[in-house]
Amino acid sequence: MITLGTALAFGGAAIAAGLSAGGSSLGVGIAGQAGAGVVSEDPDKFGNVLFWQAIPGTQGIYGLLIAFIIL
């Protein structure tokens, strides 16, 4: 039998993982579009663009970590 506290903990973990993954994917998409424009103008800036595109992806990892901590 699942108690109310356990159900709320599972719900909170799902919200933490889901919202962070959604926000992370939006951020990576926006950074990817901008990065494609920059690299098409100056291919030498690929390393900097790759770094800035990877930064929003870390937010999804943080959300997943928090979900595991909640569980």
XYZ file of C-alpha atoms in Angstrom:
71
model
C 0.000 0.000 0.000
C 1.392 3.393 -0.995
C 0.924 6.112 1.576
C 0.181 9.725 0.754
C 3.736 10.765 1.661
C 5.253 8.194 -0.676
C 2.957 9.241 -3.512
C 3.865 12.900 -3.005
C 7.574 12.027 -2.985
C 7.234 10.144 -6.276
C 5.253 13.037 -7.732
C 7.871 15.544 -6.620
C 10.663 13.463 -8.106
C 8.763 13.196 -11.397
C 8.172 16.947 -11.482
C 11.836 17.681 -10.728
C 13.065 15.376 -13.475
C 10.414 16.317 -16.020
C 10.573 20.089 -15.749
C 14.355 20.180 -15.711
C 14.506 17.922 -18.771
C 11.999 20.087 -20.619
C 13.789 23.307 -19.784
C 17.123 21.792 -20.652
C 15.906 20.664 -24.047
C 14.516 24.120 -24.810
C 17.809 25.734 -23.803
C 19.886 23.339 -25.902
C 17.619 23.981 -28.875
C 17.900 27.763 -28.588
C 21.661 27.597 -28.116
C 21.958 25.181 -31.050
C 20.082 27.491 -33.394
C 22.195 30.473 -32.400
C 25.359 28.390 -32.543
C 24.594 27.169 -36.047
C 24.344 30.772 -37.186
C 27.631 31.721 -35.533
C 29.520 28.717 -36.916
C 28.177 29.355 -40.417
C 29.623 32.866 -40.248
C 32.945 31.930 -38.594
C 33.850 28.202 -38.366
C 36.799 28.973 -36.066
C 34.369 29.658 -33.184
C 33.130 26.054 -33.102
C 34.811 25.251 -29.764
C 33.244 28.219 -27.978
C 29.831 27.497 -29.480
C 30.009 23.841 -28.435
C 30.801 24.856 -24.857
C 27.873 27.282 -24.658
C 25.525 24.730 -26.180
C 26.475 22.120 -23.579
C 25.795 24.399 -20.594
C 21.949 24.168 -20.721
C 22.209 20.385 -20.935
C 23.651 20.225 -17.453
C 20.368 21.484 -15.972
C 18.658 18.239 -16.946
C 21.365 16.286 -15.155
C 20.856 18.385 -12.017
C 17.112 17.712 -12.106
C 17.695 13.971 -12.438
C 20.121 14.075 -9.521
C 17.545 15.873 -7.372
C 14.931 13.267 -8.361
C 17.251 10.492 -7.160
C 17.908 12.357 -3.915
C 14.159 12.728 -3.336
C 13.642 9.014 -3.871
